[in-house]
Amino acid sequence: MSIPTPHINAKAGDFAETVLMPGDPKRSKMIAENFLENAVLVNDVRGVQGYTGTYKGKRVSVMASGMGQPAIGIYSYELFKFYDVKNIIRIGSCGSINPELHLKDIVIAQGACTNGFYASQYRLPGTFCPIASYELLEKSVEAARKSGANFRVGNILSSDTFYDDAQSGLDWAKMGVLGIEMESAALYCNAARLGKNALCICTVSDSLNYPDEVMTAEERQNSLTQMIEIALEIA
Ligand code: HPA
């Protein structure tokens, strides 16, 4: 296979070596318009908007992943494998599992547990442990400290279910898992398989412990400045 890929109609060289990856295509547009200079639309297949521009003089791209491990699995694979992208930094939202985490706090995902089977494709005789790039992780911690954000570094859960019949998200608290989202484990698997770098930074948008704590879709889209700036500083 070569470019354009089935899901990305950009040309060779259209993407920078670092891509910020929100879930929501609207957030991708918002970041390009408000944080990047000279941003150009490089992908719009299925409305999954991708832009390349500059931040503090450095070339950076931003493209949405859509929701769930199958979706981020496709986009991150195609960017790493066919567009020579080296770093993907997911900037998403998560539900907090750890009771000390509240709305707008930031979780940096050192590792990603999952209830899904994305890694079964590698046919390993055990359980693969999807982890962040140490280099990106270290830089993100430095940037997060400087920003003054309330952040924690640790495990998150990439769940294949948002509406979970067993409501099993909080079961992971006993293992110290901080938050729940739906994409990072597949992203970390692709990075490992293709020798690339990935990191996920999430803003807490709701809480499994405190159901009254919720952000509206609009708040979620707009109140993520601190996380976006941390990701752009690493890029
Ligand atoms: N569950 C799964 N994914 C999420 C959540 C959640 O509560 N919040 C944000 N992404």
XYZ file of N, CA and C and ligand atoms in Angstrom:
715
model
N 0.847 -1.191 0.000
C 0.000 0.000 0.000
C 0.888 1.249 0.000
N 0.366 2.315 -0.568
C 1.129 3.564 -0.580
C 0.161 4.727 -0.360
N 0.642 5.953 -0.562
C -0.225 7.112 -0.351
C -0.840 7.594 -1.670
N -2.019 8.197 -1.659
C -2.883 8.342 -0.483
C -3.361 6.984 0.027
N -3.649 6.944 1.293
C -4.126 5.705 1.925
C -5.660 5.671 1.824
N -6.280 4.578 2.225
C -7.756 4.543 2.161
C -8.441 5.631 2.997
N -7.742 6.166 4.001
C -8.414 7.092 4.917
C -7.780 8.478 4.981
N -6.664 8.657 4.265
C -5.974 9.960 4.299
C -5.568 10.317 2.871
N -6.062 11.477 2.388
C -5.735 11.819 0.997
C -4.660 12.895 0.873
N -3.761 12.962 1.863
C -2.678 13.947 1.814
C -1.540 13.447 0.929
N -0.672 14.384 0.540
C 0.500 14.021 -0.268
C 1.693 13.738 0.641
N 2.715 13.095 0.077
C 3.949 12.841 0.842
C 4.485 14.180 1.342
N 4.894 14.216 2.600
C 5.471 15.446 3.141
C 4.446 16.430 3.683
N 3.165 16.133 3.513
C 2.140 17.062 4.005
C 2.069 17.111 5.535
N 2.473 16.012 6.176
C 2.420 15.992 7.648
C 3.796 16.283 8.245
N 3.797 16.999 9.356
C 5.033 17.231 10.107
C 5.436 15.939 10.805
N 6.642 15.899 11.388
C 7.036 14.643 12.044
C 6.295 14.413 13.360
N 5.685 15.462 13.884
C 4.865 15.299 15.091
C 3.415 15.683 14.787
N 2.502 14.803 15.163
C 1.076 15.049 14.944
C 0.362 15.032 16.292
N -0.358 16.100 16.584
C -1.252 16.114 17.746
C -2.559 15.494 17.317
N -3.128 14.649 18.165
C -4.303 13.900 17.729
C -5.446 13.970 18.741
N -6.355 14.932 18.575
C -7.569 14.927 19.396
C -8.537 13.900 18.834
N -9.576 13.553 19.573
C -10.556 12.616 19.036
C -11.487 13.296 18.040
N -11.840 14.523 18.367
C -12.909 15.239 17.673
C -12.377 16.088 16.508
N -12.878 15.882 15.288
C -12.421 16.687 14.153
C -12.603 18.192 14.372
N -13.641 18.586 15.108
C -13.849 20.016 15.379
C -12.729 20.575 16.250
N -12.229 19.715 17.144
C -11.139 20.167 18.008
C -9.861 20.337 17.187
N -9.710 19.471 16.201
C -8.555 19.574 15.319
C -8.565 20.931 14.606
N -9.724 21.307 14.114
C -9.879 22.599 13.428
C -9.633 23.753 14.403
N -10.193 23.624 15.606
C -10.043 24.673 16.619
C -8.555 24.873 16.960
N -7.811 23.783 17.091
C -6.384 23.888 17.423
C -5.627 24.542 16.267
N -5.925 24.104 15.038
C -5.240 24.674 13.873
C -5.509 26.178 13.792
N -6.757 26.570 14.031
C -7.118 27.987 13.881
C -6.588 28.855 15.017
N -6.516 28.298 16.215
C -6.168 29.133 17.368
C -4.743 28.984 17.873
N -4.076 27.909 17.527
C -2.740 27.681 18.093
C -1.637 27.623 17.036
N -1.977 27.314 15.781
C -0.939 27.170 14.753
C -0.917 28.395 13.851
N 0.262 28.652 13.285
C 0.353 29.694 12.268
C 0.368 29.051 10.895
N -0.222 29.738 9.940
C -0.245 29.288 8.532
C -0.731 27.850 8.384
N -1.777 27.485 9.124
C -2.273 26.104 9.057
C -2.977 25.840 7.729
N -2.628 24.711 7.132
C -3.221 24.307 5.850
C -3.930 22.964 6.054
N -5.137 22.841 5.503
C -5.880 21.578 5.584
C -5.207 20.545 4.683
N -4.790 19.407 5.262
C -4.112 18.393 4.441
C -4.926 17.111 4.308
N -5.927 16.939 5.158
C -6.825 15.785 5.013
C -8.242 16.157 5.407
N -9.197 15.629 4.642
C -10.601 15.836 5.014
C -11.440 14.601 4.705
N -10.805 13.447 4.497
C -11.572 12.231 4.211
C -12.459 11.916 5.419
N -13.720 11.659 5.179
C -14.718 11.409 6.232
C -14.819 12.545 7.250
N -14.379 13.734 6.867
C -14.440 14.864 7.797
C -13.407 14.786 8.908
N -12.468 13.848 8.795
C -11.401 13.731 9.793
C -10.316 14.734 9.417
N -10.483 15.948 9.962
C -9.650 17.042 9.489
C -8.216 16.967 10.000
N -7.296 17.146 9.079
C -5.872 17.200 9.420
C -5.275 18.489 8.894
N -4.489 19.165 9.721
C -3.860 20.436 9.338
C -2.371 20.380 9.639
N -1.587 21.105 8.840
C -0.176 21.303 9.164
C 0.095 22.797 9.176
N 0.799 23.232 10.233
C 1.164 24.642 10.358
C 2.434 24.733 11.179
N 2.651 25.879 11.810
C 3.825 25.992 12.677
C 3.409 26.476 14.062
N 4.195 26.087 15.060
C 4.029 26.564 16.433
C 5.407 27.005 16.915
N 5.540 28.263 17.281
C 6.838 28.834 17.663
C 7.906 28.485 16.621
N 7.521 28.562 15.361
C 8.471 28.352 14.265
C 8.682 26.898 13.873
N 8.136 25.946 14.654
C 8.351 24.533 14.358
C 7.116 23.955 13.652
N 7.357 23.147 12.615
C 6.261 22.546 11.870
C 5.557 21.478 12.714
N 4.250 21.574 12.824
C 3.453 20.627 13.607
C 2.155 20.338 12.843
N 1.668 19.107 12.969
C 0.362 18.778 12.387
C -0.623 18.441 13.490
N -1.891 18.546 13.143
C -2.940 18.107 14.057
C -3.990 17.391 13.215
N -4.331 16.177 13.619
C -5.399 15.454 12.905
C -6.215 14.645 13.903
N -7.511 14.586 13.668
C -8.405 13.877 14.584
C -8.247 12.362 14.425
N -8.637 11.638 15.483
C -8.570 10.168 15.434
C -9.941 9.527 15.310
N -11.012 10.287 15.584
C -12.299 9.638 15.794
C -12.283 8.928 17.137
N -13.371 8.202 17.435
C -13.482 7.560 18.744
C -13.202 6.067 18.684
N -12.494 5.564 19.669
C -12.308 4.127 19.818
C -11.004 3.617 19.238
N -10.629 2.431 19.707
C -9.344 1.854 19.290
C -9.307 1.499 17.804
N -10.392 0.969 17.212
C -10.315 0.700 15.771
C -10.028 1.967 14.966
N -10.635 3.089 15.346
C -10.442 4.326 14.584
C -9.018 4.861 14.746
N -8.563 5.012 15.976
C -7.198 5.537 16.160
C -6.179 4.530 15.632
N -6.545 3.264 15.658
C -5.665 2.230 15.096
C -5.398 2.484 13.616
N -6.432 2.838 12.886
C -6.294 3.114 11.445
C -5.477 4.377 11.202
N -5.881 5.480 11.816
C -5.226 6.763 11.502
C -3.770 6.783 11.953
N -3.504 6.267 13.158
C -2.119 6.318 13.622
C -1.250 5.368 12.797
N -1.789 4.234 12.385
C -1.020 3.292 11.558
C -0.644 3.944 10.225
N -1.627 4.565 9.595
C -1.362 5.167 8.280
C -0.386 6.341 8.391
N -0.500 7.141 9.441
C 0.440 8.269 9.600
C 1.859 7.775 9.878
N 1.991 6.809 10.788
C 3.323 6.274 11.105
C 3.938 5.576 9.896
N 3.135 4.711 9.261
C 3.694 3.799 8.259
C 3.873 4.471 6.892
N 2.915 5.299 6.487
C 2.934 5.804 5.104
C 3.276 7.280 4.992
N 3.158 8.025 6.094
C 3.460 9.460 6.018
C 4.706 9.828 6.829
N 5.473 8.829 7.244
C 6.741 9.070 7.951
C 6.589 9.907 9.215
N 5.409 9.879 9.813
C 5.219 10.592 11.075
C 5.993 9.843 12.167
N 6.702 10.595 13.021
C 7.529 9.959 14.057
C 6.861 9.963 15.438
N 6.111 11.026 15.699
C 5.513 11.175 17.032
C 4.022 11.478 16.915
N 3.209 10.737 17.640
C 1.797 11.099 17.738
C 1.468 11.336 19.206
N 0.937 12.520 19.466
C 0.540 12.867 20.830
C -0.976 12.993 20.852
N -1.611 11.996 21.451
C -3.070 12.076 21.590
C -3.406 13.089 22.673
N -4.328 13.996 22.362
C -4.812 14.945 23.370
C -6.320 14.726 23.460
N -6.722 14.057 24.522
C -8.118 13.637 24.600
C -8.765 14.029 25.898
N -9.923 13.428 26.117
C -10.584 13.601 27.399
C -10.709 12.219 28.032
N -10.835 12.204 29.358
C -11.024 10.914 30.034
C -11.976 11.087 31.195
N -12.540 9.974 31.624
C -13.304 9.953 32.855
C -12.316 9.624 33.971
N -12.451 10.259 35.137
C -11.498 9.937 36.202
C -11.968 8.697 36.959
N -11.010 7.841 37.266
C -11.244 6.637 38.072
C -10.677 6.881 39.467
N -9.524 7.541 39.505
C -8.899 7.877 40.777
C -9.706 8.992 41.464
N -10.111 8.781 42.736
C -10.991 9.762 43.398
C -10.349 11.126 43.633
N -9.026 11.209 43.510
C -8.387 12.520 43.713
C -8.421 13.386 42.456
N -8.884 12.807 41.344
C -8.901 13.566 40.091
C -10.278 14.144 39.810
N -10.296 15.418 39.456
C -11.549 16.121 39.201
C -11.517 16.784 37.825
N -12.662 17.380 37.436
C -12.789 18.017 36.122
C -11.616 18.945 35.836
N -11.127 18.856 34.610
C -10.052 19.722 34.100
C -8.657 19.324 34.586
N -8.543 18.376 35.525
C -7.211 17.865 35.867
C -6.666 17.114 34.656
N -5.359 16.929 34.625
C -4.735 16.305 33.455
C -4.117 14.961 33.840
N -4.356 13.972 32.993
C -3.749 12.650 33.179
C -2.778 12.408 32.030
N -1.541 12.112 32.366
C -0.546 11.756 31.347
C -0.390 10.240 31.419
N -0.680 9.581 30.304
C -0.774 8.116 30.319
C 0.577 7.457 30.068
N 1.188 7.041 31.177
C 2.458 6.318 31.107
C 2.233 4.935 30.484
N 1.093 4.334 30.834
C 0.729 3.037 30.286
C -0.760 3.010 30.005
N -1.175 2.093 29.134
C -2.596 1.998 28.789
C -3.066 0.549 28.914
N -3.866 0.300 29.967
C -4.534 -0.998 30.110
C -5.696 -1.021 29.124
N -6.227 -2.179 28.845
C -7.394 -2.209 27.961
C -8.253 -3.442 28.234
N -9.554 -3.309 27.944
C -10.439 -4.476 27.955
C -10.670 -4.958 26.522
N -9.927 -4.407 25.590
C -10.055 -4.766 24.179
C -8.979 -5.744 23.730
N -9.073 -6.137 22.456
C -8.189 -7.192 21.960
C -7.291 -6.740 20.820
N -7.021 -5.425 20.763
C -6.217 -4.889 19.667
C -4.871 -5.611 19.556
N -4.261 -5.898 20.713
C -2.912 -6.473 20.700
C -2.898 -7.962 20.346
N -4.083 -8.569 20.261
C -4.091 -10.010 19.949
C -3.543 -10.277 18.550
N -3.595 -9.252 17.668
C -3.067 -9.411 16.303
C -1.573 -9.734 16.291
N -0.854 -9.420 17.367
C 0.597 -9.652 17.381
C 0.959 -11.089 17.758
N -0.032 -11.854 18.163
C 0.128 -13.274 18.494
C 1.309 -13.513 19.436
N 1.332 -12.771 20.524
C 2.404 -12.927 21.509
C 1.990 -13.948 22.575
N 2.942 -14.669 23.100
C 2.594 -15.689 24.096
C 2.430 -15.106 25.498
N 1.656 -14.041 25.618
C 1.461 -13.402 26.923
C 0.708 -12.109 26.730
N 0.839 -11.196 27.692
C 0.112 -9.928 27.633
C 1.068 -8.795 27.309
N 0.899 -8.150 26.167
C 1.737 -7.000 25.819
C 1.312 -5.808 26.663
N 2.287 -5.019 27.107
C 2.001 -3.877 27.963
C 2.206 -2.576 27.177
N 1.142 -1.945 26.695
C 1.288 -0.734 25.873
C 1.730 0.462 26.731
N 2.886 1.032 26.386
C 3.429 2.153 27.171
C 3.735 3.348 26.275
N 3.821 4.511 26.933
C 4.158 5.749 26.223
C 5.640 5.764 25.886
N 6.000 6.592 24.928
C 7.410 6.886 24.647
C 7.996 7.575 25.866
N 9.117 7.072 26.386
C 9.699 7.697 27.581
C 10.110 9.140 27.300
N 10.655 9.358 26.106
C 11.125 10.697 25.753
C 9.964 11.704 25.753
N 8.865 11.332 25.117
C 7.710 12.243 25.092
C 7.121 12.416 26.492
N 7.122 11.316 27.251
C 6.587 11.362 28.617
C 7.381 12.345 29.480
N 8.703 12.233 29.377
C 9.572 13.105 30.176
C 9.344 14.575 29.804
N 9.286 14.835 28.503
C 9.065 16.214 28.061
C 7.708 16.732 28.512
N 6.697 15.853 28.484
C 5.356 16.305 28.860
C 5.288 16.634 30.347
N 6.011 15.874 31.158
C 6.013 16.131 32.603
C 6.673 17.481 32.881
N 7.760 17.723 32.172
C 8.449 19.006 32.312
C 7.505 20.163 31.913
N 6.834 20.009 30.782
C 5.926 21.066 30.301
C 4.729 21.223 31.243
N 4.223 20.107 31.767
C 3.069 20.168 32.668
C 3.441 20.877 33.971
N 4.654 20.594 34.483
C 5.114 21.272 35.713
C 5.187 22.776 35.488
N 5.773 23.151 34.352
C 5.912 24.582 34.052
C 4.562 25.256 33.921
N 3.573 24.541 33.380
C 2.261 25.149 33.119
C 1.462 25.363 34.398
N 1.874 24.693 35.466
C 1.139 24.819 36.720
C -0.126 23.975 36.769
N -0.321 23.116 35.781
C -1.524 22.277 35.725
C -1.530 21.263 36.867
N -2.725 20.867 37.294
C -2.844 19.768 38.242
C -2.838 18.475 37.440
N -1.741 17.730 37.507
C -1.642 16.553 36.645
C -1.131 15.340 37.406
N -1.459 14.154 36.869
C -0.942 12.899 37.418
C -0.411 12.069 36.261
N 0.617 11.292 36.536
C 1.186 10.402 35.525
C 0.944 8.969 35.971
N 0.433 8.123 35.092
C 0.226 6.721 35.464
C -0.553 5.970 34.405
N -1.215 4.925 34.856
C -1.970 4.070 33.947
C -3.351 4.650 33.637
N -3.790 4.436 32.410
C -5.190 4.700 32.104
C -5.792 3.411 31.540
N -7.094 3.420 31.399
C -7.786 2.278 30.800
C -8.368 2.702 29.462
N -7.967 2.001 28.396
C -8.597 2.209 27.087
C -9.717 1.188 26.978
N -10.943 1.683 27.116
C -12.101 0.788 27.131
C -12.745 0.724 25.750
N -13.241 -0.441 25.389
C -13.985 -0.563 24.128
C -15.459 -0.221 24.300
N -15.867 0.023 25.551
C -17.263 0.389 25.789
C -17.341 1.716 26.538
N -18.150 2.622 26.036
C -18.457 3.848 26.781
C -19.635 3.541 27.703
N -20.674 2.883 27.133
C -21.825 2.434 27.929
C -21.560 0.990 28.299
N -21.046 0.774 29.493
C -20.565 -0.544 29.888
C -21.599 -1.239 30.775
N -22.165 -2.320 30.277
C -23.231 -3.016 30.999
C -22.792 -3.428 32.406
N -21.546 -3.858 32.519
C -21.042 -4.314 33.817
C -20.559 -3.158 34.687
N -20.525 -1.951 34.120
C -20.008 -0.771 34.839
C -18.703 -1.109 35.559
N -17.771 -1.646 34.785
C -16.559 -2.213 35.387
C -15.395 -1.233 35.472
N -15.618 0.029 35.026
C -14.508 0.992 35.015
C -13.835 1.138 36.367
N -14.646 1.260 37.436
C -14.046 1.503 38.759
C -13.302 0.291 39.319
N -13.546 -0.901 38.736
C -12.786 -2.085 39.179
C -11.285 -1.852 39.029
N -10.934 -1.002 38.034
C -9.510 -0.785 37.741
C -8.839 0.131 38.765
N -9.639 0.757 39.631
C -9.079 1.656 40.647
C -8.163 0.895 41.596
N -8.523 -0.359 41.865
C -7.703 -1.123 42.829
C -6.294 -1.391 42.302
N -6.106 -1.228 40.989
C -4.781 -1.378 40.398
C -4.117 -0.022 40.147
N -4.713 1.020 40.708
C -4.111 2.349 40.600
C -4.347 3.048 39.279
N -5.264 2.516 38.460
C -5.537 3.158 37.164
C -6.220 4.510 37.406
N -5.762 5.522 36.687
C -6.196 6.895 36.968
C -7.477 7.298 36.251
N -7.601 6.883 34.984
C -8.738 7.376 34.195
C -9.115 6.411 33.092
N -10.255 6.704 32.473
C -10.776 5.825 31.424
C -11.016 6.641 30.150
N -10.526 6.120 29.030
C -10.799 6.709 27.717
C -10.908 5.556 26.729
N -10.750 5.795 25.446
C -11.059 4.710 24.512
C -10.042 4.501 23.387
N -8.863 5.096 23.457
C -7.959 5.070 22.302
C -6.493 4.702 22.555
N -5.970 5.037 23.727
C -4.503 5.035 23.879
C -3.818 3.689 23.673
N -4.428 2.603 24.128
C -3.740 1.305 24.040
C -3.425 0.962 22.589
N -4.377 1.205 21.682
C -4.126 0.901 20.264
C -3.040 1.809 19.699
N -3.069 3.077 20.095
C -2.022 4.011 19.641
C -0.645 3.539 20.101
N -0.549 3.149 21.377
C 0.746 2.709 21.913
C 1.198 1.404 21.239
N 0.246 0.535 20.920
C 0.593 -0.707 20.209
C 1.181 -0.397 18.834
N 0.526 0.485 18.090
C 1.031 0.822 16.754
C 2.422 1.437 16.830
N 2.620 2.325 17.804
C 3.936 2.955 17.936
C 5.002 1.892 18.217
N 4.667 0.951 19.097
C 5.630 -0.106 19.429
C 5.934 -0.959 18.199
N 4.897 -1.343 17.479
C 5.066 -2.248 16.337
C 5.863 -1.607 15.211
N 5.711 -0.264 15.075
C 6.333 0.431 13.946
C 7.580 1.224 14.352
N 8.008 1.071 15.605
C 9.225 1.746 16.061
C 9.083 3.260 16.133
N 7.911 3.740 16.514
C 7.649 5.184 16.586
C 7.363 5.586 18.033
N 6.979 6.848 18.211
C 6.751 7.379 19.563
C 5.316 7.855 19.732
N 4.729 7.513 20.868
C 3.363 7.967 21.136
C 3.212 8.340 22.599
N 2.276 9.253 22.824
C 1.941 9.673 24.180
C 0.483 10.096 24.181
N -0.183 9.860 25.307
C -1.553 10.350 25.449
C -1.652 11.249 26.680
N -2.204 12.426 26.447
C -2.494 13.372 27.534
C -4.004 13.588 27.525
N -4.628 13.438 28.685
C -6.087 13.606 28.726
C -6.489 14.634 29.772
N -7.495 15.398 29.453
C -8.132 16.265 30.434
C -9.349 15.524 30.987
N -9.532 15.582 32.289
C -10.690 14.908 32.896
C -11.972 15.654 32.514
N -12.879 14.935 31.848
C -14.134 15.556 31.400
C -15.343 15.032 32.165
N -15.151 13.965 32.922
C -16.222 13.430 33.771
C -15.586 12.496 34.793
N -16.377 12.050 35.738
C -15.802 11.258 36.808
C -16.668 10.043 37.110
N -16.025 8.877 37.204
C -16.779 7.674 37.563
C -17.149 7.679 39.047
N -16.380 8.426 39.852
C -16.658 8.515 41.280
C -17.724 9.553 41.609
N -17.701 10.644 40.824
C -18.606 11.759 41.111
C -19.442 12.036 39.862
N -20.549 11.285 39.677
C -21.320 11.395 38.434
C -21.860 12.798 38.158
N -21.945 13.633 39.198
C -22.441 14.997 38.969
C -21.402 15.870 38.270
N -20.138 15.427 38.297
C -19.095 16.205 37.628
C -19.046 15.830 36.146
N -19.569 16.687 35.303
C -19.523 16.457 33.848
C -19.281 17.766 33.106
N -18.556 17.676 32.008
C -18.383 18.848 31.144
C -19.324 18.696 29.965
N -19.871 19.786 29.500
C -20.679 19.730 28.281
C -19.738 19.547 27.086
N -20.313 19.146 25.955
C -19.497 18.952 24.745
C -18.763 20.248 24.393
N -19.462 21.371 24.592
C -18.863 22.665 24.255
C -17.695 22.992 25.199
N -17.910 22.759 26.505
C -16.825 22.999 27.466
C -15.640 22.099 27.151
N -15.976 20.856 26.779
C -14.938 19.885 26.472
C -14.092 20.368 25.292
N -14.785 20.963 24.331
C -14.084 21.416 23.136
C -13.178 22.613 23.427
N -13.625 23.452 24.358
C -12.921 24.724 24.528
C -11.989 24.817 25.728
N -12.210 23.980 26.736
C -11.469 24.196 27.986
C -10.204 23.341 28.055
N -9.613 23.103 26.913
C -8.513 22.153 26.894
C -7.189 22.826 26.582
N -7.191 24.135 26.756
C -6.027 24.938 26.372
C -4.734 24.476 27.037
N -4.813 24.185 28.344
C -3.599 23.811 29.080
C -2.965 22.540 28.495
N -3.833 21.551 28.207
C -3.344 20.289 27.646
C -2.766 20.498 26.242
N -3.436 21.331 25.457
C -2.974 21.589 24.086
C -1.609 22.262 24.134
N -1.455 23.208 25.066
C -0.173 23.919 25.148
C 0.944 22.986 25.613
N 0.623 22.066 26.516
C 1.638 21.094 26.946
C 2.074 20.254 25.731
N 1.097 19.791 24.958
C 1.416 18.956 23.793
C 2.218 19.730 22.757
N 1.864 20.987 22.548
C 2.590 21.789 21.554
C 4.009 22.083 22.017
N 4.194 22.246 23.317
C 5.553 22.470 23.834
C 6.439 21.246 23.573
N 5.868 20.053 23.707
C 6.669 18.846 23.445
C 7.003 18.755 21.968
N 6.022 19.114 21.128
C 6.226 19.006 19.675
C 7.365 19.908 19.228
N -15.554 6.506 29.516
C -14.916 6.233 28.387
N -14.298 7.161 27.670
C -14.340 8.420 28.120
C -15.002 8.772 29.289
C -15.628 7.755 30.019
O -16.227 7.996 31.080
N -14.864 10.105 29.459
C -14.143 10.555 28.418
N -13.821 9.541 27.614
